[in-house]
PDB file of C-alpha atoms in Angstrom:
ATOM      1  CA  MET A   1      -3.499   0.975   2.218  1.00 50.00           C
ATOM      2  CA  GLU A   2      -6.799   1.514   4.032  1.00 66.00           C
ATOM      3  CA  ILE A   3      -8.059   5.035   4.308  1.00 63.00           C
ATOM      4  CA  ASP A   4      -7.425   5.681   8.379  1.00 85.00           C
ATOM      5  CA  ALA A   5      -3.559   4.442   7.740  1.00 89.00           C
ATOM      6  CA  GLU A   6      -3.554   6.957   4.937  1.00 90.00           C
ATOM      7  CA  CYS A   7      -5.086   9.769   6.858  1.00 92.00           C
ATOM      8  CA  VAL A   8      -2.723   8.845   9.641  1.00 94.00           C
ATOM      9  CA  ALA A   9       0.269   8.997   6.966  1.00 94.00           C
ATOM     10  CA  LEU A  10      -0.699  12.250   5.869  1.00 95.00           C
ATOM     11  CA  LYS A  11      -1.039  13.516   9.633  1.00 96.00           C
ATOM     12  CA  THR A  12       2.499  12.347   9.790  1.00 95.00           C
ATOM     13  CA  TYR A  13       3.804  13.556   6.449  1.00 95.00           C
ATOM     14  CA  TRP A  14       2.297  16.859   7.205  1.00 96.00           C
ATOM     15  CA  ASN A  15       4.033  17.175  10.774  1.00 95.00           C
ATOM     16  CA  GLU A  16       7.658  16.019   9.141  1.00 94.00           C
ATOM     17  CA  GLN A  17       7.477  18.569   6.384  1.00 94.00           C
ATOM     18  CA  ALA A  18       6.583  21.305   8.544  1.00 93.00           C
ATOM     19  CA  GLU A  19       9.243  20.538  11.107  1.00 92.00           C
ATOM     20  CA  LYS A  20      12.004  19.795   8.014  1.00 91.00           C
ATOM     21  CA  THR A  21      11.457  22.786   6.781  1.00 90.00           C
ATOM     22  CA  GLY A  22      10.667  25.156   9.672  1.00 90.00           C
ATOM     23  CA  SER A  23       7.283  25.860   8.465  1.00 90.00           C
ATOM     24  CA  LEU A  24       5.057  28.050  10.723  1.00 92.00           C
ATOM     25  CA  VAL A  25       2.129  25.653  10.345  1.00 93.00           C
ATOM     26  CA  ARG A  26       0.939  24.264  13.253  1.00 93.00           C
ATOM     27  CA  ARG A  27       1.584  20.557  13.760  1.00 95.00           C
ATOM     28  CA  VAL A  28      -1.503  18.268  13.741  1.00 96.00           C
ATOM     29  CA  THR A  29      -1.235  16.446  17.360  1.00 94.00           C
ATOM     30  CA  LEU A  30      -4.688  14.734  16.816  1.00 94.00           C
ATOM     31  CA  LEU A  31      -6.590  13.155  13.802  1.00 94.00           C
ATOM     32  CA  THR A  32     -10.466  13.678  15.089  1.00 94.00           C
ATOM     33  CA  ASP A  33     -13.259  11.945  13.290  1.00 94.00           C
ATOM     34  CA  ALA A  34     -14.017  15.519  11.306  1.00 95.00           C
ATOM     35  CA  ARG A  35      -9.862  15.740  10.487  1.00 95.00           C
ATOM     36  CA  LYS A  36     -10.594  12.083   9.052  1.00 95.00           C
ATOM     37  CA  ALA A  37     -13.606  12.462   6.832  1.00 95.00           C
ATOM     38  CA  LEU A  38     -11.851  15.901   5.709  1.00 95.00           C
ATOM     39  CA  VAL A  39      -9.214  13.452   4.492  1.00 95.00           C
ATOM     40  CA  ARG A  40     -11.288  10.797   3.242  1.00 94.00           C
ATOM     41  CA  ALA A  41     -13.630  13.211   1.146  1.00 95.00           C
ATOM     42  CA  ARG A  42     -10.612  14.782  -0.764  1.00 95.00           C
ATOM     43  CA  LEU A  43      -8.983  10.822  -1.082  1.00 93.00           C
ATOM     44  CA  ALA A  44     -12.393  10.314  -2.867  1.00 93.00           C
ATOM     45  CA  GLU A  45     -12.079  13.133  -5.301  1.00 91.00           C
ATOM     46  CA  TYR A  46      -8.552  12.142  -6.307  1.00 89.00           C
ATOM     47  CA  ASP A  47      -9.215   8.345  -6.947  1.00 88.00           C
ATOM     48  CA  ASN A  48      -7.259   7.485  -3.530  1.00 89.00           C
ATOM     49  CA  ASP A  49      -4.049   9.073  -4.816  1.00 90.00           C
ATOM     50  CA  ILE A  50      -2.499  10.485  -1.740  1.00 92.00           C
ATOM     51  CA  ASN A  51       0.261  11.875  -3.598  1.00 92.00           C
ATOM     52  CA  VAL A  52      -1.828  14.465  -4.397  1.00 93.00           C
ATOM     53  CA  LEU A  53      -2.756  15.208  -1.005  1.00 95.00           C
ATOM     54  CA  ARG A  54       0.873  15.072   0.056  1.00 95.00           C
ATOM     55  CA  LEU A  55       1.904  17.609  -3.255  1.00 95.00           C
ATOM     56  CA  ALA A  56      -1.076  20.278  -1.826  1.00 95.00           C
ATOM     57  CA  VAL A  57       0.772  19.986   1.974  1.00 96.00           C
ATOM     58  CA  ASP A  58       4.284  20.486  -0.229  1.00 95.00           C
ATOM     59  CA  LYS A  59       2.834  23.604  -1.738  1.00 95.00           C
ATOM     60  CA  ILE A  60       1.683  25.249   1.533  1.00 96.00           C
ATOM     61  CA  ILE A  61       4.860  24.454   3.875  1.00 94.00           C
ATOM     62  CA  ALA A  62       6.805  26.322   0.801  1.00 93.00           C
ATOM     63  CA  SER A  63       4.348  28.922   0.811  1.00 93.00           C
ATOM     64  CA  SER A  64       5.636  32.287   1.599  1.00 92.00           C
ATOM     65  CA  TYR A  65       1.733  33.607   1.720  1.00 93.00           C
ATOM     66  CA  ALA A  66       0.048  30.206   3.995  1.00 94.00           C
ATOM     67  CA  ASN A  67       3.298  30.876   6.161  1.00 92.00           C
ATOM     68  CA  GLY A  68       2.199  34.299   7.512  1.00 91.00           C
ATOM     69  CA  GLU A  69       3.750  36.658   5.012  1.00 90.00           C
ATOM     70  CA  ASN A  70       0.172  38.296   3.645  1.00 88.00           C
ATOM     71  CA  PRO A  71      -1.647  41.572   5.123  1.00 88.00           C
ATOM     72  CA  ARG A  72      -3.013  39.228   8.476  1.00 89.00           C
ATOM     73  CA  ASN A  73      -0.270  37.201   9.470  1.00 90.00           C
ATOM     74  CA  TRP A  74      -2.501  33.904   8.762  1.00 93.00           C
ATOM     75  CA  VAL A  75      -0.921  30.644   8.463  1.00 95.00           C
ATOM     76  CA  ALA A  76      -2.724  27.736   7.159  1.00 96.00           C
ATOM     77  CA  THR A  77      -3.761  24.843   9.189  1.00 96.00           C
ATOM     78  CA  PHE A  78      -4.686  21.127   8.049  1.00 97.00           C
ATOM     79  CA  ASP A  79      -8.500  21.825   8.242  1.00 97.00           C
ATOM     80  CA  TRP A  80      -7.940  24.429   6.094  1.00 97.00           C
ATOM     81  CA  LEU A  81      -5.738  22.604   3.187  1.00 97.00           C
ATOM     82  CA  MET A  82      -8.285  19.699   3.313  1.00 97.00           C
ATOM     83  CA  THR A  83     -11.189  21.414   2.433  1.00 96.00           C
ATOM     84  CA  GLN A  84     -12.407  20.835  -0.844  1.00 95.00           C
ATOM     85  CA  GLU A  85     -12.232  24.641  -1.930  1.00 94.00           C
ATOM     86  CA  ASN A  86      -9.110  25.214  -0.190  1.00 95.00           C
ATOM     87  CA  LEU A  87      -7.427  22.102  -1.872  1.00 94.00           C
ATOM     88  CA  VAL A  88      -8.247  22.779  -5.113  1.00 93.00           C
ATOM     89  CA  LYS A  89      -6.737  26.758  -5.038  1.00 94.00           C
ATOM     90  CA  THR A  90      -3.593  25.360  -3.227  1.00 94.00           C
ATOM     91  CA  LEU A  91      -3.403  22.328  -6.242  1.00 92.00           C
ATOM     92  CA  GLU A  92      -3.553  25.230  -8.888  1.00 91.00           C
ATOM     93  CA  GLY A  93      -1.083  27.279  -7.499  1.00 91.00           C
ATOM     94  CA  ASN A  94      -3.474  30.009  -5.929  1.00 92.00           C
ATOM     95  CA  TYR A  95      -0.430  30.160  -2.911  1.00 93.00           C
ATOM     96  CA  ASP A  96       2.921  29.200  -4.866  1.00 92.00           C
ATOM     97  CA  ASN A  97       5.315  31.920  -4.567  1.00 87.00           C
ATOM     98  CA  ALA A  98       5.962  34.243  -7.226  1.00 67.00           C
ATOM     99  CA  LEU A  99       9.687  33.290  -7.924  1.00 44.00           C
ATOM    100  CA  ARG A 100      10.823  29.382  -7.917  1.00 40.00           C
ATOM    101  CA  ARG A 101      13.566  27.879  -8.070  1.00 38.00           C
ATOM    102  CA  THR A 102      15.409  27.784 -11.645  1.00 34.00           C
ATOM    103  CA  LYS A 103      15.374  24.641 -13.195  1.00 36.00           C
ATOM    104  CA  GLN A 104      13.205  22.603 -15.694  1.00 41.00           C
ATOM    105  CA  GLY A 105      10.044  21.055 -14.473  1.00 52.00           C
ATOM    106  CA  CYS A 106       6.575  21.840 -13.212  1.00 58.00           C
ATOM    107  CA  LYS A 107       7.058  22.782  -9.491  1.00 54.00           C
ATOM    108  CA  ASP A 108       9.730  25.521 -10.576  1.00 52.00           C
ATOM    109  CA  LYS A 109       7.661  27.534 -12.702  1.00 51.00           C
ATOM    110  CA  PRO A 110       5.954  30.630 -11.876  1.00 48.00           C
ATOM    111  CA  ALA A 111       2.109  30.124 -10.597  1.00 48.00           C
ATOM    112  CA  SER A 112       1.154  31.733 -13.272  1.00 47.00           C
ATOM    113  CA  ALA A 113       2.896  29.879 -15.960  1.00 51.00           C
ATOM    114  CA  GLY A 114       0.467  26.821 -15.090  1.00 55.00           C
ATOM    115  CA  CYS A 115       0.961  23.405 -14.785  1.00 61.00           C
ATOM    116  CA  ASP A 116      -0.042  19.918 -16.230  1.00 66.00           C
ATOM    117  CA  MET A 117      -1.317  18.112 -13.201  1.00 72.00           C
ATOM    118  CA  THR A 118       0.300  14.492 -13.949  1.00 75.00           C
ATOM    119  CA  GLU A 119       3.767  16.719 -14.174  1.00 76.00           C
ATOM    120  CA  ALA A 120       3.048  18.154 -11.030  1.00 72.00           C
ATOM    121  CA  ILE A 121       1.669  14.713  -9.483  1.00 77.00           C
ATOM    122  CA  ALA A 122       4.717  12.937 -11.020  1.00 76.00           C
ATOM    123  CA  GLU A 123       7.465  15.281  -9.657  1.00 79.00           C
ATOM    124  CA  ALA A 124       5.555  15.044  -6.151  1.00 75.00           C
ATOM    125  CA  GLN A 125       5.952  11.036  -6.380  1.00 76.00           C
ATOM    126  CA  GLN A 126       9.676  11.636  -7.150  1.00 79.00           C
ATOM    127  CA  ASP A 127      10.142  14.632  -4.300  1.00 77.00           C
ATOM    128  CA  ASN A 128       8.288  12.107  -2.211  1.00 76.00           C
ATOM    129  CA  ALA A 129      10.603   8.826  -2.900  1.00 79.00           C
ATOM    130  CA  ASP A 130      13.790  10.922  -2.533  1.00 80.00           C
ATOM    131  CA  LYS A 131      12.788  12.377   0.846  1.00 80.00           C
ATOM    132  CA  ASP A 132      11.733   8.751   2.133  1.00 80.00           C
ATOM    133  CA  ARG A 133      15.397   7.565   0.859  1.00 82.00           C
ATOM    134  CA  LYS A 134      16.778  10.232   2.705  1.00 82.00           C
ATOM    135  CA  MET A 135      15.224  10.350   5.865  1.00 80.00           C
ATOM    136  CA  LYS A 136      15.461   6.533   5.748  1.00 84.00           C
ATOM    137  CA  GLU A 137      19.477   6.810   5.518  1.00 85.00           C
ATOM    138  CA  ARG A 138      19.430   9.418   8.469  1.00 81.00           C
ATOM    139  CA  ILE A 139      17.003   7.446  10.628  1.00 83.00           C
ATOM    140  CA  GLU A 140      19.426   3.914   9.705  1.00 86.00           C
ATOM    141  CA  GLY A 141      22.668   5.924  10.790  1.00 84.00           C
ATOM    142  CA  LEU A 142      20.464   6.591  14.032  1.00 83.00           C
ATOM    143  CA  VAL A 143      19.727   2.713  14.749  1.00 86.00           C
ATOM    144  CA  ARG A 144      23.684   2.095  14.178  1.00 85.00           C
ATOM    145  CA  LEU A 145      24.262   4.792  16.430  1.00 82.00           C
ATOM    146  CA  VAL A 146      21.799   3.412  19.271  1.00 84.00           C
ATOM    147  CA  ASN A 147      23.101  -0.235  18.643  1.00 85.00           C
ATOM    148  CA  ARG A 148      26.368   0.770  19.584  1.00 85.00           C
ATOM    149  CA  ASP A 149      25.275   3.061  22.539  1.00 85.00           C
ATOM    150  CA  PRO A 150      21.658   2.032  24.114  1.00 84.00           C
ATOM    151  CA  GLN A 151      22.441   5.476  25.908  1.00 83.00           C
ATOM    152  CA  SER A 152      22.849   7.503  22.854  1.00 78.00           C
ATOM    153  CA  SER A 153      20.200  10.686  22.716  1.00 76.00           C
ATOM    154  CA  ALA A 154      19.432   9.129  19.212  1.00 79.00           C
ATOM    155  CA  ARG A 155      17.014   6.613  21.314  1.00 84.00           C
ATOM    156  CA  LYS A 156      14.970   9.522  21.624  1.00 81.00           C
ATOM    157  CA  SER A 157      14.411  10.437  18.185  1.00 79.00           C
ATOM    158  CA  LEU A 158      14.222   6.328  16.927  1.00 81.00           C
ATOM    159  CA  GLU A 159      11.532   6.259  19.793  1.00 83.00           C
ATOM    160  CA  TYR A 160       9.839   8.872  18.144  1.00 77.00           C
ATOM    161  CA  TYR A 161       9.752   7.364  14.879  1.00 79.00           C
ATOM    162  CA  GLU A 162       8.761   4.273  16.253  1.00 82.00           C
ATOM    163  CA  ARG A 163       5.548   6.088  17.748  1.00 81.00           C
ATOM    164  CA  ASN A 164       4.581   8.056  15.114  1.00 77.00           C
ATOM    165  CA  GLY A 165       4.843   4.839  12.615  1.00 79.00           C
ATOM    166  CA  THR A 166       8.193   6.446  10.202  1.00 81.00           C
ATOM    167  CA  LEU A 167       9.901   2.991  10.968  1.00 84.00           C
ATOM    168  CA  LYS A 168       7.361   0.994   9.509  1.00 84.00           C
ATOM    169  CA  ARG A 169       6.645   3.355   6.696  1.00 82.00           C
ATOM    170  CA  LEU A 170      10.442   3.323   5.608  1.00 85.00           C
ATOM    171  CA  GLY A 171      10.585  -0.475   5.979  1.00 88.00           C
ATOM    172  CA  ILE A 172      13.114  -0.094   9.060  1.00 88.00           C
ATOM    173  CA  ILE A 173      13.259  -2.740  11.968  1.00 86.00           C
ATOM    174  CA  TRP A 174      14.247  -1.637  15.280  1.00 81.00           C
ATOM    175  CA  GLU A 175      13.708  -3.282  18.513  1.00 76.00           C
ATOM    176  CA  PRO A 176      13.339  -1.001  21.187  1.00 67.00           C
ATOM    177  CA  LEU A 177      13.083  -3.468  23.981  1.00 58.00           C
ATOM    178  CA  LEU A 178      16.473  -5.461  22.367  1.00 56.00           C
ATOM    179  CA  HIS A 179      18.469  -2.086  22.774  1.00 48.00           C
ATOM    180  CA  GLN A 180      17.060  -1.245  26.032  1.00 51.00           C
ATOM    181  CA  ALA A 181      19.502   1.104  28.317  1.00 47.00           C
TER     182      ALA A 181
END
């Protein structure tokens, strides 16, 4: 995947995760040259592995502190996360919630327990694959609805997923012009 496509994919991932979880982080509406430069720099630092950046996004979106539960009611932003210093702190667990789910695995350890980065990346990749599979199933259900009823309210969701590249990323073929009301 070329770098600009990865920038767009990360923006989309940020927005989807924020929406899905109800996070207070602001959605990214415009991928400026400055934001692309930040993402490119972070990718270069992590051997162009977008999963490291996705892991950081997941950590910030799950963080109570980064979602306003702090003395200043401060909420993290995409630009803030993409700075070198803040990305490193996030990956190191500085903003993790103290209590995590109780099952085995790196993501479920308290931040103070430490975490092997390779293990964390592997878990993030598995989580991302699971989320993509579930998202694909949901969207395929929307496609079936719209194919049966072109005026279904699900059409707007499909059009949104078409515009933001989610359908293409998940390998879903839906041609809106063939399914017009």
